[in-house]
Coordinates of C-alpha atoms in Angstrom, one line a residue:
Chain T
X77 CA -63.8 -88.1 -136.3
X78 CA -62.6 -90.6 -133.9
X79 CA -64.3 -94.3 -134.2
X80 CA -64.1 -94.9 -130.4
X81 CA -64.6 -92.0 -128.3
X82 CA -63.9 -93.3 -124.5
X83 CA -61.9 -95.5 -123.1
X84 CA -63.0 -96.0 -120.0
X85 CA -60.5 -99.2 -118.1
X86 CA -57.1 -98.2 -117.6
X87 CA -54.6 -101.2 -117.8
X88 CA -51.0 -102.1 -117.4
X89 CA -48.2 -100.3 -119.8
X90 CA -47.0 -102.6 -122.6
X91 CA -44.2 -103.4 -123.2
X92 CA -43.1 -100.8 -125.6
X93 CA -44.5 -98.3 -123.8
X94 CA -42.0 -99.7 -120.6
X95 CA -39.1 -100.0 -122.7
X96 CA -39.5 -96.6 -124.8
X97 CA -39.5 -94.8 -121.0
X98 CA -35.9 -95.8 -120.9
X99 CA -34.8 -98.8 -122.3
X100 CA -32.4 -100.7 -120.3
X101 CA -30.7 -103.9 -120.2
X102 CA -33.8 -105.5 -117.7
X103 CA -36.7 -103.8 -119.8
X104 CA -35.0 -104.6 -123.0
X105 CA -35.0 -108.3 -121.5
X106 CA -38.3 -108.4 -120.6
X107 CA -39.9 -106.7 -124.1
X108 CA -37.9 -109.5 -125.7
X109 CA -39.7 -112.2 -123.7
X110 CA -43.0 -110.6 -124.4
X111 CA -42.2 -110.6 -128.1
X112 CA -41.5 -114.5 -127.7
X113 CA -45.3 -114.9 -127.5
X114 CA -46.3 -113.2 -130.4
X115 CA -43.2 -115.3 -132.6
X116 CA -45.3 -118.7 -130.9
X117 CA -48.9 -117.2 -131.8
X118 CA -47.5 -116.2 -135.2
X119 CA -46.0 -120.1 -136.1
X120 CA -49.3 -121.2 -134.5
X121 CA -51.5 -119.0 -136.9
X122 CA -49.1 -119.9 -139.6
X123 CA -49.1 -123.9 -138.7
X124 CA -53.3 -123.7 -139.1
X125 CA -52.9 -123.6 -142.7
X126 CA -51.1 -126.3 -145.1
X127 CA -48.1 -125.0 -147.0
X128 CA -50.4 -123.4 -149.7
X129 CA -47.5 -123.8 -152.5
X130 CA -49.0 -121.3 -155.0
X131 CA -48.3 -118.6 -152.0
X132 CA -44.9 -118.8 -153.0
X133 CA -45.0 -118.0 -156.4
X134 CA -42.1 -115.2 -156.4
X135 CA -43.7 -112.1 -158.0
X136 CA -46.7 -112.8 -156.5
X137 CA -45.5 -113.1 -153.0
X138 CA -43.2 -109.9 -153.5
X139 CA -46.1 -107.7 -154.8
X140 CA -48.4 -109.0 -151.8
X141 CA -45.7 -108.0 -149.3
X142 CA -44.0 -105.2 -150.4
X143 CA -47.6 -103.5 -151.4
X144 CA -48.5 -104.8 -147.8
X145 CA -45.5 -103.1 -146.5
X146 CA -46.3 -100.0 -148.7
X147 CA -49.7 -99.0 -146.9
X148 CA -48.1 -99.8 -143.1
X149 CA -45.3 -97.3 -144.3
X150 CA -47.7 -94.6 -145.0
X151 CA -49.1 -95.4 -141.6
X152 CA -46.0 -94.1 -139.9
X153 CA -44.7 -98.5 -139.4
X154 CA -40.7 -97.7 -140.1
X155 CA -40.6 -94.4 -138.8
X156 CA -40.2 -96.3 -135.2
X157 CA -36.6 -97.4 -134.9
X158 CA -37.9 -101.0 -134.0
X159 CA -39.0 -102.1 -137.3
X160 CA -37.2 -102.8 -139.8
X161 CA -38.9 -103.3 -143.9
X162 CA -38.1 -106.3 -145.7
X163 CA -38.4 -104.0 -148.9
X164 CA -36.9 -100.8 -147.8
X165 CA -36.5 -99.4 -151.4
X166 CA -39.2 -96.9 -152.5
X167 CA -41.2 -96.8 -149.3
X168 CA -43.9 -94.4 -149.3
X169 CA -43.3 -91.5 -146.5
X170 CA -45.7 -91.6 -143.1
X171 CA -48.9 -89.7 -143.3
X172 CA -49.6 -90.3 -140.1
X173 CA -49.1 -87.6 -136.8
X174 CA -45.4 -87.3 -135.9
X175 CA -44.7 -89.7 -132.7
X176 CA -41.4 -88.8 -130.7
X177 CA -40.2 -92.2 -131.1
X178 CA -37.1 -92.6 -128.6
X179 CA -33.3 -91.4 -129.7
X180 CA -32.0 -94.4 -127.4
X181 CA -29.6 -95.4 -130.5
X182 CA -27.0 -93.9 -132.5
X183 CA -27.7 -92.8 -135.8
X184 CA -25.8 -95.6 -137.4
X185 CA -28.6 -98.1 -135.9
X186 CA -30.3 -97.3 -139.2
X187 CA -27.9 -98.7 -141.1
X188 CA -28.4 -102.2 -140.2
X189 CA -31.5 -104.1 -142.2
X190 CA -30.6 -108.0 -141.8
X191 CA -34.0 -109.2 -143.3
X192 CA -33.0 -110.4 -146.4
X193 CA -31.2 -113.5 -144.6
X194 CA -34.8 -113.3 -142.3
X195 CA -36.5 -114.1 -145.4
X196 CA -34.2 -117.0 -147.0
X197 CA -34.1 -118.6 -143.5
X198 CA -37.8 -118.1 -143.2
X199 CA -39.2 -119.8 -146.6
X200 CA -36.2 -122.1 -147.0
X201 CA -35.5 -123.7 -143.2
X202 CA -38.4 -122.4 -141.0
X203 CA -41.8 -122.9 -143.1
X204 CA -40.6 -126.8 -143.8
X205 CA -40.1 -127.8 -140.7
X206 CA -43.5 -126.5 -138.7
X207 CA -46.1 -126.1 -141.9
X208 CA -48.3 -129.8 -143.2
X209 CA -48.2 -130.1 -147.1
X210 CA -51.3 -129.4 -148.3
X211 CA -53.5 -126.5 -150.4
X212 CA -56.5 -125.7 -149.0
X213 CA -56.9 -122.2 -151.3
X214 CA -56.2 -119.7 -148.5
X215 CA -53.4 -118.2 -149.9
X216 CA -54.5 -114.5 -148.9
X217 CA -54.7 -115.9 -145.7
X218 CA -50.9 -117.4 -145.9
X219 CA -48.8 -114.8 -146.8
X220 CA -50.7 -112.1 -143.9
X221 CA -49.7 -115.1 -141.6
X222 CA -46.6 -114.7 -143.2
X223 CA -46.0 -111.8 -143.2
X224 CA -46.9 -111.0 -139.6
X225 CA -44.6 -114.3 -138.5
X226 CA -42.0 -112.1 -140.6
X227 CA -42.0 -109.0 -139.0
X228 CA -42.0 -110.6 -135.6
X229 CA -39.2 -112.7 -135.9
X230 CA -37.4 -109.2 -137.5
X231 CA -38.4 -107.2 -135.1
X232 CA -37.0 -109.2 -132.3
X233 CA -34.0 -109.8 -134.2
X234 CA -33.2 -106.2 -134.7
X235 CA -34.1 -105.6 -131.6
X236 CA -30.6 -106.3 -131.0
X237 CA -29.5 -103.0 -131.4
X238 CA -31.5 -101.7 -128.2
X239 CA -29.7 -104.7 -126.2
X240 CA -26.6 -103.6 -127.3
X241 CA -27.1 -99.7 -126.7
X242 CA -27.9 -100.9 -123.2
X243 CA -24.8 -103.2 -122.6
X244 CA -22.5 -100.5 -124.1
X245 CA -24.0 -98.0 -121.8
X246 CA -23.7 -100.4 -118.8
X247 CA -19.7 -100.8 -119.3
X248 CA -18.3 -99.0 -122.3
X249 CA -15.1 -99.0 -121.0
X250 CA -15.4 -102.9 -121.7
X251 CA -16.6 -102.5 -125.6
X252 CA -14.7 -99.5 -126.6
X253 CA -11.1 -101.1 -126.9
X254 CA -12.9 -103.7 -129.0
X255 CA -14.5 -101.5 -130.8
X256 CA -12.0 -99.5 -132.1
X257 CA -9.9 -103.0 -132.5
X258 CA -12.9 -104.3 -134.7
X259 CA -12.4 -107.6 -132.9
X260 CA -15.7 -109.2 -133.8
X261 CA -15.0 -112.3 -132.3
X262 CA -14.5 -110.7 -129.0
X263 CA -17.1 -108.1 -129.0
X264 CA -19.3 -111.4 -129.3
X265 CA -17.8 -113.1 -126.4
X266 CA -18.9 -110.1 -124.5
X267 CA -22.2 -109.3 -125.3
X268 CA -22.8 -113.7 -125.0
X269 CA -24.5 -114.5 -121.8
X270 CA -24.8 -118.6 -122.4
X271 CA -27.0 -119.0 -119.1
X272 CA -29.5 -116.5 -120.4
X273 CA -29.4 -117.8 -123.8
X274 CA -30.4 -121.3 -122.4
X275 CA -33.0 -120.2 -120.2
X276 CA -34.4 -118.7 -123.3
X277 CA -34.1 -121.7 -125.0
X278 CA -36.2 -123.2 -122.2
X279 CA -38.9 -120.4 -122.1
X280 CA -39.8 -120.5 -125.5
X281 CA -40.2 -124.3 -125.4
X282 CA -42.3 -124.0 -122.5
X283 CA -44.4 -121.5 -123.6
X284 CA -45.0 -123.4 -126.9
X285 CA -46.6 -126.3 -125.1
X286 CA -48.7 -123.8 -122.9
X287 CA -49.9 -121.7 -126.0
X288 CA -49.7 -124.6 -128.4
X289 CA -51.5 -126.9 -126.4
X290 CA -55.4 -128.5 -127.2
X291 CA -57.6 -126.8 -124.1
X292 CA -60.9 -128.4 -123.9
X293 CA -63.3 -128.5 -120.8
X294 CA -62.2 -132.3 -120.1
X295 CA -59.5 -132.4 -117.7
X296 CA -56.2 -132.5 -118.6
X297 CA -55.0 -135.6 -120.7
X298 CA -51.9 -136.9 -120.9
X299 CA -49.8 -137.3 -123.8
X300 CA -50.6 -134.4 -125.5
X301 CA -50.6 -132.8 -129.4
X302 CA -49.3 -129.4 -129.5
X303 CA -50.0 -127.3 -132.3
X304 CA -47.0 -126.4 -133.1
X305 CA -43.5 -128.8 -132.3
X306 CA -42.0 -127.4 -128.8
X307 CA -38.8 -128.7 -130.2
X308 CA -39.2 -126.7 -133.7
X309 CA -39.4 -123.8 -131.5
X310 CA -37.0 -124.0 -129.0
X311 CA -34.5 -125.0 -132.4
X312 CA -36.0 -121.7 -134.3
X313 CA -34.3 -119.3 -131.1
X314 CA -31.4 -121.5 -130.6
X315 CA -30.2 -122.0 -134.6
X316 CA -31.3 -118.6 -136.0
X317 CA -33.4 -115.9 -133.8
X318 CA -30.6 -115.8 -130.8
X319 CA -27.6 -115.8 -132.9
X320 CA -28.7 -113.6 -135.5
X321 CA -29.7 -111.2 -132.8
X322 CA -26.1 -111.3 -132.0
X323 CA -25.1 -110.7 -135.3
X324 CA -27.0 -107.3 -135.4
X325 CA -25.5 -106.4 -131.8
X326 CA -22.0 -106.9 -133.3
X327 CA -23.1 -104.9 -136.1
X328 CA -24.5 -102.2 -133.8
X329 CA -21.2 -101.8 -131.7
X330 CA -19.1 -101.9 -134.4
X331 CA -20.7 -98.4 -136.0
X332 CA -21.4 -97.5 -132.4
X333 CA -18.1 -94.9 -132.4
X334 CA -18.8 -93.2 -135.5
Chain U
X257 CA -40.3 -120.1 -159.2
X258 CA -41.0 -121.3 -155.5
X259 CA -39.5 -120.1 -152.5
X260 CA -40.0 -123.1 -150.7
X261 CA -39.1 -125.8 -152.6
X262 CA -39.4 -129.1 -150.2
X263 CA -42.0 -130.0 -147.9
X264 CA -40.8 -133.1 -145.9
X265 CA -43.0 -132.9 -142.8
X266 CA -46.6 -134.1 -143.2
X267 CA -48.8 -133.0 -140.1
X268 CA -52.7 -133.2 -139.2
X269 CA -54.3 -131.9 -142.6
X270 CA -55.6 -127.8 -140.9
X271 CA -59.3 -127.1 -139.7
X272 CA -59.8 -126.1 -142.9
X273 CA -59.1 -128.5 -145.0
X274 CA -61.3 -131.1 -142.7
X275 CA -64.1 -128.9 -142.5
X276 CA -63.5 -128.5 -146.6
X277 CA -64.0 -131.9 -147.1
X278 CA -67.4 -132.4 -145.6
X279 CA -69.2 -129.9 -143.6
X280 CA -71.1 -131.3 -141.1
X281 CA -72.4 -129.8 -137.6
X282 CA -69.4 -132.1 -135.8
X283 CA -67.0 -130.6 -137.9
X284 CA -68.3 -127.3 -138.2
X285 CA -68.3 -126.9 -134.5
X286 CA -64.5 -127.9 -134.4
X287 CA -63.1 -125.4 -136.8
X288 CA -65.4 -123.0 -134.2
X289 CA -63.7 -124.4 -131.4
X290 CA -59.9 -124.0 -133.6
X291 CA -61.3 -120.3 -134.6
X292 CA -61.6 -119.6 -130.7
X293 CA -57.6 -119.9 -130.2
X294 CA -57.4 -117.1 -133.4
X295 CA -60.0 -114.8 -132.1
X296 CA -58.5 -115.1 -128.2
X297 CA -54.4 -114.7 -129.6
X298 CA -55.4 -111.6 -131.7
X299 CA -57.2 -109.8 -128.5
X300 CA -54.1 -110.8 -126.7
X301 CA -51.8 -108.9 -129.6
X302 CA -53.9 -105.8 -129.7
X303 CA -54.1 -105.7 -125.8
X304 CA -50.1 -105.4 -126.1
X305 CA -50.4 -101.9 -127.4
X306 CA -52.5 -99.3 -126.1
X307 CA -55.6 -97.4 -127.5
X308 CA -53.6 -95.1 -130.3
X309 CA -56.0 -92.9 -130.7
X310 CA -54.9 -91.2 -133.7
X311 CA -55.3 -95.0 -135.4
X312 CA -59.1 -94.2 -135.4
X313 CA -59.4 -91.2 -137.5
X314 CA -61.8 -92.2 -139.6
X315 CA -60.5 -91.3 -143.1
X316 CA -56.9 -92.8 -142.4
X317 CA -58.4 -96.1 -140.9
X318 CA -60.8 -96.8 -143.7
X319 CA -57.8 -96.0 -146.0
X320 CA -56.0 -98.8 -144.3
X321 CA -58.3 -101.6 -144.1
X322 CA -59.8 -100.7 -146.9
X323 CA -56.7 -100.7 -149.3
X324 CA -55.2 -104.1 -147.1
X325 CA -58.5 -106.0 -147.6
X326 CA -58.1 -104.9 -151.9
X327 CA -54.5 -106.3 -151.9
X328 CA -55.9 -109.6 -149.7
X329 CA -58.5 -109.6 -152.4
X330 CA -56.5 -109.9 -155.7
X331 CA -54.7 -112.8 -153.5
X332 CA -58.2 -114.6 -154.1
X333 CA -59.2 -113.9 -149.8
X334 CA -62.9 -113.7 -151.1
X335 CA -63.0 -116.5 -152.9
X336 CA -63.3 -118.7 -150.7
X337 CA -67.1 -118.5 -148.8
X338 CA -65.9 -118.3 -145.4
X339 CA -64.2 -114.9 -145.9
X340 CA -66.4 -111.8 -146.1
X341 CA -65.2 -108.3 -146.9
X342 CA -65.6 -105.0 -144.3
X343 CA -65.9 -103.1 -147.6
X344 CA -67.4 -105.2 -150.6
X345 CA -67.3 -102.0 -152.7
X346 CA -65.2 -102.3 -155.8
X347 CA -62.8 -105.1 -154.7
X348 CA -60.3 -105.7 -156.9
X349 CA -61.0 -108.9 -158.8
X350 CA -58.5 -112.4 -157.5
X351 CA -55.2 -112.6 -159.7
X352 CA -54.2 -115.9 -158.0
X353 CA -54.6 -119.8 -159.7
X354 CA -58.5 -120.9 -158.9
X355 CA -59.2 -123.0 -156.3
X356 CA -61.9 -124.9 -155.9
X357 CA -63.9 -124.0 -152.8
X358 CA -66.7 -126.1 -151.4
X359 CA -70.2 -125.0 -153.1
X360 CA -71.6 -126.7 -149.5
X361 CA -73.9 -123.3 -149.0
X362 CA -76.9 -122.2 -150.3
X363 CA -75.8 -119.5 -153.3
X364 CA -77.9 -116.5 -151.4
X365 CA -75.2 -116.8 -148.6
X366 CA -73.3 -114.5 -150.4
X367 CA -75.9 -112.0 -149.7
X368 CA -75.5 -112.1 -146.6
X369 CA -72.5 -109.6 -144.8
X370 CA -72.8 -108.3 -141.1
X371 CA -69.8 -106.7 -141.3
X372 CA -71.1 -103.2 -140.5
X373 CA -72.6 -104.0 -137.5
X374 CA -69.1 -106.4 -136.2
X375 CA -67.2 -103.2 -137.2
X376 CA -69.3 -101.1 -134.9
X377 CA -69.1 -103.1 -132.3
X378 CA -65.5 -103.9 -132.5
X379 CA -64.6 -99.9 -132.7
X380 CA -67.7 -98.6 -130.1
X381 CA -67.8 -101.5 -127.3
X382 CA -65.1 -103.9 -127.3
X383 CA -62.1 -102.4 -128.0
X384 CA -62.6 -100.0 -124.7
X385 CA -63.2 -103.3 -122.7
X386 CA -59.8 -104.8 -123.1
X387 CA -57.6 -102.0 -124.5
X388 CA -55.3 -99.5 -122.2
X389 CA -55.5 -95.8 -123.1
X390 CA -52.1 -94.4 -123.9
X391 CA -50.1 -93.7 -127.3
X392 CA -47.1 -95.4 -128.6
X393 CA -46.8 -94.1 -131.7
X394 CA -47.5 -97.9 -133.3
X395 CA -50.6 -96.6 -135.2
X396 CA -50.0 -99.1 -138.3
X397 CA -49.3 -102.0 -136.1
X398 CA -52.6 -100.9 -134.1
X399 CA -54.4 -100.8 -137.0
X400 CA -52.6 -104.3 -138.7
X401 CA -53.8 -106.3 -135.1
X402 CA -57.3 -104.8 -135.5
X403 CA -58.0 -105.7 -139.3
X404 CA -56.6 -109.1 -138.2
X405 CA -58.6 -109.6 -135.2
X406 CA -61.5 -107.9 -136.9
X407 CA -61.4 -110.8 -139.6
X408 CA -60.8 -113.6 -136.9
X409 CA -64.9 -112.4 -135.4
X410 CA -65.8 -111.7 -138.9
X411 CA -65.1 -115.3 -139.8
X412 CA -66.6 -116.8 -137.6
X413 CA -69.6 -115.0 -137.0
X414 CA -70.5 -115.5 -140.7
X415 CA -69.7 -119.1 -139.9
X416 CA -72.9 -119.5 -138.8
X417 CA -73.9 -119.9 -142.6
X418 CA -71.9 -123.4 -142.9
X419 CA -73.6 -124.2 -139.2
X420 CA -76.9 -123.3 -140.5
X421 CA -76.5 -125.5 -143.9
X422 CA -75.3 -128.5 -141.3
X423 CA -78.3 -128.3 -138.8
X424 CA -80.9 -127.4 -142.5
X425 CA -79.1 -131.0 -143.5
X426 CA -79.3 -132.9 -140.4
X427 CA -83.1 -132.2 -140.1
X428 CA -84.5 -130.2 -143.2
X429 CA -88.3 -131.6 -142.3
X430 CA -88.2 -129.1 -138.9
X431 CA -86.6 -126.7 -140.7
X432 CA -88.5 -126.3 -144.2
X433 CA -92.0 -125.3 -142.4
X434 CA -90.7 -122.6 -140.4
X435 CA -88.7 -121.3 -143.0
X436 CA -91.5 -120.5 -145.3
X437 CA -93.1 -119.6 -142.4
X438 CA -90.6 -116.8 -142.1
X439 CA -91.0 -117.5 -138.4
X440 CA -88.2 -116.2 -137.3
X441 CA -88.7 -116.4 -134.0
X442 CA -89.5 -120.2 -134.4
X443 CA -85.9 -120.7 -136.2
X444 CA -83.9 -118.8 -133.6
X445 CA -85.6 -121.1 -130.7
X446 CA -85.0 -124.3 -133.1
X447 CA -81.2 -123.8 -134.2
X448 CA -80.3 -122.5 -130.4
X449 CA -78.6 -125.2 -128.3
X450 CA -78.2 -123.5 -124.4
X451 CA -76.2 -126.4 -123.4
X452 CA -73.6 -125.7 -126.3
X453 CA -73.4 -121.9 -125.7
X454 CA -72.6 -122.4 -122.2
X455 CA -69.9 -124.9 -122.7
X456 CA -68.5 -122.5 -125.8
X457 CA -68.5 -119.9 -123.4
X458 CA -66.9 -122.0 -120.3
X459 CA -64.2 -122.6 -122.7
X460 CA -63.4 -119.7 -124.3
X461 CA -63.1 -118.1 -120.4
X462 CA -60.4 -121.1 -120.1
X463 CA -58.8 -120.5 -122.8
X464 CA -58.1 -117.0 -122.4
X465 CA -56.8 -118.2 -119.1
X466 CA -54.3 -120.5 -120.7
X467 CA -53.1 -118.4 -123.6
X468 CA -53.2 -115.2 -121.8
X469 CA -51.0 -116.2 -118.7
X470 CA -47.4 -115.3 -118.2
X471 CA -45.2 -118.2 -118.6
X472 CA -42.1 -118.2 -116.7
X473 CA -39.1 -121.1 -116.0
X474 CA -40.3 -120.0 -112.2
X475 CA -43.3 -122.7 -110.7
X476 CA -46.6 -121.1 -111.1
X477 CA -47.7 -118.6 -108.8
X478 CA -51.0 -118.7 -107.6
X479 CA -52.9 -115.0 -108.4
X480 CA -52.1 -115.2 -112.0
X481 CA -52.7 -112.0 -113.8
X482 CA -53.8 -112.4 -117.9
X483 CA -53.1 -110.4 -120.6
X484 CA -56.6 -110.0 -121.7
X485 CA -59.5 -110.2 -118.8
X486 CA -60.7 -113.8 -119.3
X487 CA -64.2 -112.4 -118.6
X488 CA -64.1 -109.7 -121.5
X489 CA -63.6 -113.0 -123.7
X490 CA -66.4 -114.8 -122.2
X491 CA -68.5 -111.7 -122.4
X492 CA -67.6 -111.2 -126.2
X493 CA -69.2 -114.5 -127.1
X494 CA -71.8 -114.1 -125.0
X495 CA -73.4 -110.9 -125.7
X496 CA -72.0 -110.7 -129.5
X497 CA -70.3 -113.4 -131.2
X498 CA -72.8 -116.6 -130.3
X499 CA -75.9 -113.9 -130.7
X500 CA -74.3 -112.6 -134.0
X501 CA -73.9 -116.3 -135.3
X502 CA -77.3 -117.3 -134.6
X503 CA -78.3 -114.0 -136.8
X504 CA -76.7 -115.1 -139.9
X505 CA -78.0 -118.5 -139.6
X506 CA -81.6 -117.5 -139.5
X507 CA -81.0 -115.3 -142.3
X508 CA -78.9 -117.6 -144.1
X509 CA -82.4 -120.0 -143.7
X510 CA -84.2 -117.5 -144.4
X511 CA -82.8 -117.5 -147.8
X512 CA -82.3 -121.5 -148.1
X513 CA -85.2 -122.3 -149.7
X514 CA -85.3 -119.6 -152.9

């Protein structure tokens, strides 16, 4: 029994519908800068609430997410090679109708998980800087924001390995000597494009003041509050989402000849 | 043991916690306008995938929301009054420290839950207004953006009980006769305020055009697109969410005087 029976307005593709067509360098580019706004409507979401302290009591946190991750598991979440669980052990199998998710990567993509460093760098660097003290009870509420911050910040991280296909099948002849040479160091000088990492840098700073801004029916004041710190943001890409991306494109390329 | 140990940066206490503090209509009518940003970012992240059809069999979906709302439940989500459950049945009871939640409302406002007819509504007419058909295989991240955005109306449609306790407060001797009047009619023309609808609605239309634009380093081009029809927001709170509100604060009067 379906719950909605016609859909009658036909929009644009998303994203993931652009990039799963065949992902390339430009569409992987573009799904990544979709992706920054839902990392700036997840810190905003996040930033609403206080720090909520007893959210972070350990075994309750780890129950609420992992059981969290549990049921999207069973709805067919990890079986698309962009997402990546933060408790990968003992993962219930889909239920859900086989999807022909793309075979863009090599097998070996599956290999790499680098959310347990997401998770330190999220509750010990990120939540300070951006989140007010405070405990206003809504610790449900905290740790779906949470967890839905997570999982965007993850999945743009790993997302890595889809740039990386896509730059390796633009000029393997470039990454294939280093890659057998397991020069890490110089595989990351390839793949490093400074004047698109900076004009990220600038995007997502921009964006935070658009999203993050106060929008009232006044005109337009000057000196205005943003929900969220334009700097914290523009830091949070710079420090940890754009290099850690890197990380898992290193890691990508190096199993990428197995 | 915490995960977050230090909290160094104090910010604006949350909506929440002000409205906490002392409901009045002012403040009640803020954390409405704060709610507007939620419920416009979460039709912006389920407008980023397409329909999913197989999301909406009915047996998996209830599964889903059903079994995320129990785990959001023994995080204490339902203690707190402004939360209200799509399925109230058997909830598992809060295992997290007590907090102590305003006791601003009336006790019979936990009698009232409109969730049934906001589900029907979400599923039969609004998704197919904003939504593009298509599958991507993201049926758990589908259903994880509706449950989120379902909450977002849900909240603050059953707002309207702190709204109504504000406006019962601010004038009880215009409100007391009609009441055991059970002139229903007579309360739905007294709470109603045209000139605040309109400006709600105004804004919300804004908003949608703020938060749903792209944002590119390039100058602004004139012909924007958005990535939700501002005029599907607008028509949301026109034609459900304000006339959904004002439901549950005549029968939250209804009820004020038992």
């Amino acid at each position: 029994m379906m719950v909605g029976l016609v859909v009658l307005v036909l929009m644009l593709a998303c994203c993931n519908e652009v990039a799963k067509a065949e992902y390339t360098l430009d569409s992987a580019r573009e799904c990544l800068a979709r992706q920054e706004d839902t990392i700036i409507f997840g810190l905003i979401e996040r930033g609403r609430l206080p720090f909520n302290a007893p959210t972070y009591n350990y075994t309750f946190l780890t129950f609420l997410l992992r059981d969290s991750e549990a049921i999207q598991a069973k709805a067919g979440r990890y079986t698309n090679p962009e997402e990546n669980p933060f408790f990968p052990e003992n993962l219930p199998p889909s239920v859900v109708p086989h999807y022909p998710f793309s075979e863009f990567l090599h097998p070996a993509a599956a290999l790499i998980n680098i959310n347990k460093d997401i998770w330190k760098l999220y509750f010990h660097e990120l939540l300070p800087m951006f989140v007010a003290s405070g405990d206003d009870g809504n610790y449900a509420q905290t740790a779906a924001a949470d967890l839905s911050l997570l999982q965007a910040i993850s999945r743009r991280i790993h997302y890595g390995k889809f740039v990386a296909e896509a730059k390796f099948r633009e000029s393997p002849q470039c990454y294939k000597p280093l890659i057998r040479a397991k020069d890490r160091e110089a595989l990351m000088k390839l793949l490093t494009s400074e004047s698109v990492e900076k004009m990220v840098v600038k995007r997502v700073k921009k964006k935070a003041m658009v999203f993050g801004q106060e929008v009232t029916l006044d005109r337009d004041v000057k000196g205005k509050k943003y929900k969220v710190d334009p700097s914290v943001v523009s830091l949070l890409y710079q420090k940890w989402i754009i290099p850690l991306t890197k990380i898992v494109e290193v890691e990508y390329l190096l199993r990428r000849l197995h």
